[in-house]
Tab-separated table of C-alpha atoms in Angstrom:
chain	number	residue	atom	x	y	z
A	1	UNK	CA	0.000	0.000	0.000
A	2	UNK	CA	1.441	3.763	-1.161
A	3	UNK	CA	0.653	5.104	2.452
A	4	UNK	CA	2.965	8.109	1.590
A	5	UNK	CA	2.424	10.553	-1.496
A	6	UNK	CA	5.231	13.398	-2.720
A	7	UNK	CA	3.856	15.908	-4.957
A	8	UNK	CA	5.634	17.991	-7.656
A	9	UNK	CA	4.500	21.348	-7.498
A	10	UNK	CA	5.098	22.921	-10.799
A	11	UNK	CA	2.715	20.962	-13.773
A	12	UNK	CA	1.674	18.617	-10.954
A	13	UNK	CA	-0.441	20.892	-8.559
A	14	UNK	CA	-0.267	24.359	-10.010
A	15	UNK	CA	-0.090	25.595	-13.816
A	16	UNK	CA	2.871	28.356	-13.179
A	17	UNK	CA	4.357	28.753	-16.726
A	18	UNK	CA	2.883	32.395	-17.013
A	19	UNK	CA	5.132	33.466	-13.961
A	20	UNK	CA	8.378	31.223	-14.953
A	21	UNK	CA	8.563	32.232	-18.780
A	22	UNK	CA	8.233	35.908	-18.045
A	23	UNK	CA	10.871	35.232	-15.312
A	24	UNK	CA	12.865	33.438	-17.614
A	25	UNK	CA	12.317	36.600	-19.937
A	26	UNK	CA	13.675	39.072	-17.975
A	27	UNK	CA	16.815	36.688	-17.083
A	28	UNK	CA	17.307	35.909	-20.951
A	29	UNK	CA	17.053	39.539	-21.868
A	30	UNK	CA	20.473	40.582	-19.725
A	31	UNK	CA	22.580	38.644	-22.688
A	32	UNK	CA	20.192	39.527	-25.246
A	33	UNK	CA	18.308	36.186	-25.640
A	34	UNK	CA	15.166	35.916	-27.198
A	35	UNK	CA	13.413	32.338	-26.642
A	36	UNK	CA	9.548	30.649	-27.868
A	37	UNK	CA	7.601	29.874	-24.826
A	38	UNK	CA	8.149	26.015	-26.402
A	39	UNK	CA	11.731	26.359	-26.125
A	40	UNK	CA	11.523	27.383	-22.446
A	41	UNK	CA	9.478	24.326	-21.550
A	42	UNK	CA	12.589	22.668	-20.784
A	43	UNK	CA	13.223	24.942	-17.992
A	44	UNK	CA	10.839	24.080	-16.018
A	45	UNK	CA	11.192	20.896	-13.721
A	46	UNK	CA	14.834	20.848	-12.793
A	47	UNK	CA	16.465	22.550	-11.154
A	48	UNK	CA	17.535	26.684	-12.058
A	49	UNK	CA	20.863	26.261	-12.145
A	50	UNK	CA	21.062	23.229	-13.885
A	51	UNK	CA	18.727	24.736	-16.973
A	52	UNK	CA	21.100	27.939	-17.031
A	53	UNK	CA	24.467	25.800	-17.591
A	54	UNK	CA	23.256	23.014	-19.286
A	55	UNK	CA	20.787	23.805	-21.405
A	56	UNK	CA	22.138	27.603	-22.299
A	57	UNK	CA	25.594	26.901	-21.825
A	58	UNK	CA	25.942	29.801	-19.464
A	59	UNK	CA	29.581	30.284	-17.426
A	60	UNK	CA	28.699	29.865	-13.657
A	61	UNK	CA	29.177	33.950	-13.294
A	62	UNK	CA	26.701	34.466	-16.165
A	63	UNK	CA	24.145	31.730	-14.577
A	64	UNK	CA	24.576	32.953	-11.807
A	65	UNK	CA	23.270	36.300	-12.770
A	66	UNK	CA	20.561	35.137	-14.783
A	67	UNK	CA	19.305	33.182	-11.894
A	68	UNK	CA	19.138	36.722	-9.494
A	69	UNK	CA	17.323	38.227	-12.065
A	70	UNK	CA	15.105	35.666	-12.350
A	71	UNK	CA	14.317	35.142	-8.749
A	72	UNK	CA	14.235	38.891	-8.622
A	73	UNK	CA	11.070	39.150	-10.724
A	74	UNK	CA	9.525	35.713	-9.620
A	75	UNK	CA	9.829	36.341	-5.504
A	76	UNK	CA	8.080	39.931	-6.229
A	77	UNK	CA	5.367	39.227	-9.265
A	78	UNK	CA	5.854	35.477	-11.028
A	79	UNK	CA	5.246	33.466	-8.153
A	80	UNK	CA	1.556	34.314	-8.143
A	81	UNK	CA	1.136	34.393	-12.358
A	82	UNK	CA	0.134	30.967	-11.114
A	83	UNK	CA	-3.307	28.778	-11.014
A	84	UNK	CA	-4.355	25.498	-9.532
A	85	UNK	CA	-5.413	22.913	-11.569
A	86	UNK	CA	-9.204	21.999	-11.753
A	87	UNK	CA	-9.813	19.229	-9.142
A	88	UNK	CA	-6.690	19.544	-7.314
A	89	UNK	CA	-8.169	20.880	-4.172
A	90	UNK	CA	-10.431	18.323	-4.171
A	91	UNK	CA	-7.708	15.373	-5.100
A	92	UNK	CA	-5.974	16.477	-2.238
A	93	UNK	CA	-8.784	16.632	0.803
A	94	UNK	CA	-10.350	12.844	-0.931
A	95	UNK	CA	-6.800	11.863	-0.412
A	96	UNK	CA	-6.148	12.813	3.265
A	97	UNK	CA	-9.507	11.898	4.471
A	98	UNK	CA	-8.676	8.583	3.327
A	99	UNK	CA	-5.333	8.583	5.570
A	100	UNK	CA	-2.359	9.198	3.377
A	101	UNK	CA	0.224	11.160	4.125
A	102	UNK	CA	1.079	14.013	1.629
A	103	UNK	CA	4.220	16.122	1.226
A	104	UNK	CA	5.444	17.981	-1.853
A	105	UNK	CA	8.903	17.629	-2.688
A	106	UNK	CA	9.813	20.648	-5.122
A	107	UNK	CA	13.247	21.558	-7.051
A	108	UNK	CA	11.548	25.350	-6.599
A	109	UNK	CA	13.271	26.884	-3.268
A	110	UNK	CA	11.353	25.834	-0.101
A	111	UNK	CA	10.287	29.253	1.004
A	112	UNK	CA	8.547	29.888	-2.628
A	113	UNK	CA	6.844	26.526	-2.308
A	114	UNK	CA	5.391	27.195	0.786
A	115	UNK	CA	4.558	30.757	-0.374
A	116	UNK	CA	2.802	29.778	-3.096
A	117	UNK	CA	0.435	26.687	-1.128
A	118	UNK	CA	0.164	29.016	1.569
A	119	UNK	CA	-1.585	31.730	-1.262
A	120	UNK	CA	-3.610	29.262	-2.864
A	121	UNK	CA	-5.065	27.400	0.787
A	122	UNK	CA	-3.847	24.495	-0.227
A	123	UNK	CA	-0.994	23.986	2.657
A	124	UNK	CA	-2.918	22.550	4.970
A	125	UNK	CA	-3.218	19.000	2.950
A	126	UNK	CA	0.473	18.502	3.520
A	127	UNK	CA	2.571	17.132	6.314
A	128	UNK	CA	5.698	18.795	4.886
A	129	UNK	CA	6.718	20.992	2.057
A	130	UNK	CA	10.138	20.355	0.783
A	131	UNK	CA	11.821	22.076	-1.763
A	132	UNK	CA	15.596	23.445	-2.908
A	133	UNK	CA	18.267	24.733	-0.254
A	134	UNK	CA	21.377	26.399	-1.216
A	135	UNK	CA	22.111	26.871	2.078
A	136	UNK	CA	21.612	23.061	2.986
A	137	UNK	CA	23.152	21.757	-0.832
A	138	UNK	CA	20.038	20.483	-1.532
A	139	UNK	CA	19.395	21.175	-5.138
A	140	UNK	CA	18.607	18.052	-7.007
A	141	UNK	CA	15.027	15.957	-7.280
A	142	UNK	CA	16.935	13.027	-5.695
A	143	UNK	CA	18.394	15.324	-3.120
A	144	UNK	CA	15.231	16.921	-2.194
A	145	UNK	CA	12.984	13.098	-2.228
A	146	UNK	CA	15.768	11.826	-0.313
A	147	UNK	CA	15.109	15.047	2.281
A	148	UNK	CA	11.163	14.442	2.062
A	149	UNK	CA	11.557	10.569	2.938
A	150	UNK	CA	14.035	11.918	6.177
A	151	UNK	CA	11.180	14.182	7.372
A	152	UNK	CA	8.670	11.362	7.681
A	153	UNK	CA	11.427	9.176	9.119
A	154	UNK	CA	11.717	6.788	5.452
A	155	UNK	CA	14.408	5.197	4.245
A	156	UNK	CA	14.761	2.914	1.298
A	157	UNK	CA	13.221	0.205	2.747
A	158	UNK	CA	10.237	2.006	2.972
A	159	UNK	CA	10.151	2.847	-0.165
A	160	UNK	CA	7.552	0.184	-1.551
A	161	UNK	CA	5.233	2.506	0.991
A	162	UNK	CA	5.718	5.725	-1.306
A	163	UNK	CA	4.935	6.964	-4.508
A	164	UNK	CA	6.126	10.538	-6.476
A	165	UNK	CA	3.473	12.443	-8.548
A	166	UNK	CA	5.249	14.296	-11.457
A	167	UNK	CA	5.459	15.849	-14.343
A	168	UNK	CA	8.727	15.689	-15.655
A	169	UNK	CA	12.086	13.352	-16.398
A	170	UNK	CA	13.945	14.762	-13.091
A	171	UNK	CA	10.911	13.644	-10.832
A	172	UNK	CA	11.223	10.314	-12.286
A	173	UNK	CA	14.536	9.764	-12.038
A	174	UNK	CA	15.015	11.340	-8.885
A	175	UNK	CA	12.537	9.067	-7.589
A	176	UNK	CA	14.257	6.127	-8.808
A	177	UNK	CA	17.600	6.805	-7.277
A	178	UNK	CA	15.739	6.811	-4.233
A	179	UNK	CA	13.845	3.366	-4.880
A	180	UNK	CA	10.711	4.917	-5.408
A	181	UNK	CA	7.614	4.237	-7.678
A	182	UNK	CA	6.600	6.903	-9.730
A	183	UNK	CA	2.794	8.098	-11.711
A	184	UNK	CA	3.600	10.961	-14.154
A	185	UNK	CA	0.761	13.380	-15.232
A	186	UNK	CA	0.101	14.262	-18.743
A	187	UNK	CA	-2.027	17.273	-17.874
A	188	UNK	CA	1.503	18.858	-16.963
A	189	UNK	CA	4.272	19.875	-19.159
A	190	UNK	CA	6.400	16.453	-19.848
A	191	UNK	CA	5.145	14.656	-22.822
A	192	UNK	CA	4.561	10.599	-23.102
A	193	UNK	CA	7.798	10.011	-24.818
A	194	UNK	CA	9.646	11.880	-21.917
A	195	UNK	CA	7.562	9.623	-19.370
A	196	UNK	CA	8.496	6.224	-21.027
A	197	UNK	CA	12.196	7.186	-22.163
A	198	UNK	CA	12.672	7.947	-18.387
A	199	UNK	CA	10.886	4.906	-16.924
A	200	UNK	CA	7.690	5.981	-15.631
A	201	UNK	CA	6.060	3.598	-13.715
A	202	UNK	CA	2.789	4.741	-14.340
A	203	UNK	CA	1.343	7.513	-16.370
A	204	UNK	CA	-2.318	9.161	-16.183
A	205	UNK	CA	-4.182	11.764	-18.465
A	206	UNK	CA	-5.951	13.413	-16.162
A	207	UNK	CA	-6.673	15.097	-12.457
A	208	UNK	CA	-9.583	12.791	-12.440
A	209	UNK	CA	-7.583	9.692	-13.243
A	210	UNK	CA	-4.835	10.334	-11.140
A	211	UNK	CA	-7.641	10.188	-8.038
A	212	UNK	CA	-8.650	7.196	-9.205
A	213	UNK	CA	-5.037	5.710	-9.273
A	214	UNK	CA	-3.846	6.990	-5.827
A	215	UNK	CA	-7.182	5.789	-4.029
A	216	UNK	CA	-6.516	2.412	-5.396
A	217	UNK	CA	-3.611	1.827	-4.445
């Protein structure tokens, strides 16, 4: 039985591409950057800093200024060009009253996470809200599951006990390295050939369906 549910946040509870592209935007537009909002899909699931110098190429003094600018603009305005999917609200109270234990394990920093639950009511649902620490070198999915699974007092051997809800490739495969099942969402922003290239366990369509699979279970 999957007693324990993690949550993405980003394409898993909340649609927050409007607040992340115009972030991105502003970030771009210091080195004179101009991107599609399909070509910035990729940015969104892991973490910042990983998107600046991997997928831009960026020198660690250039990502690191992109990534001020764009928390500069997200902290004050982005982080609320945000909405919660239809039927999440209701996923999540179905889901506690039947006695599992949620958490959302985020590559977004903690303190936005719980900013952004905390403006949409929806931070009650969950034991714990885990996201990115600099301060802690916690940056990467596996990092941060790892964390979430320490905070309920998990290990691996608990792991048959948990399952990740996600959206993208670094959810899955940050689940794995922790030896954890994982149900991708289509509603998000990863695509089915992302989900099976990476090994999904388990993928759904929609809000609806995903209920229906973590009841069950």
């Amino acid at each position: 039985m999957k007693e324990f549910i993690f949550f993405d946040l980003d394409g898993t509870l909340t649609d927050s591409k409007e607040g992340i592209f115009n972030s991105l935007k502003i970030s771009l537009s210091l080195f004179n950057i101009e991107k599609t909002d399909e070509q910035m899909m990729e940015f969104i699931g892991p973490p910042l800093e990983e998107s600046f110098l991997k997928i831009m190429n960026f020198s660690p003094s250039q990502t690191e200024k992109a990534v001020s600018a764009f928390h500069k603009y997200y902290e004050e305005k982005g982080l609320f060009e945000n909405r919660v999917y239809d039927g999440i609200p209701n996923l999540l109270e179905r889901l506690k009253n039947s006695g599992k234990h949620l958490a959302v394990s985020t590559s977004k920093p903690e303190h936005s996470a719980v900013r952004i639950l905390e403006h949409f009511n929806l931070s009650h649902y969950f034991d714990f809200i885990c996201g990115s620490s600099i301060e802690e070198n916690r940056s990467s999915k596996s990092e941060v599951i790892a964390y979430t699974m320490k905070k309920f007092n998990l290990s691996q051997k608990d792991s048959d006990r948990i399952i990740m809800v996600g959206d993208r490739r670094n959810d899955i495969e940050g689940s794995h390295k922790n030896g954890i099942q994982t149900v991708s969402v289509l509603y998000g922003y990863g695509s089915i050939k992302e989900f099976k290239d990476s090994g999904a366990d388990f993928i759904v369509e929609t809000v609806e369906t995903l209920e229906k699979f973590l009841l069950s279970i």
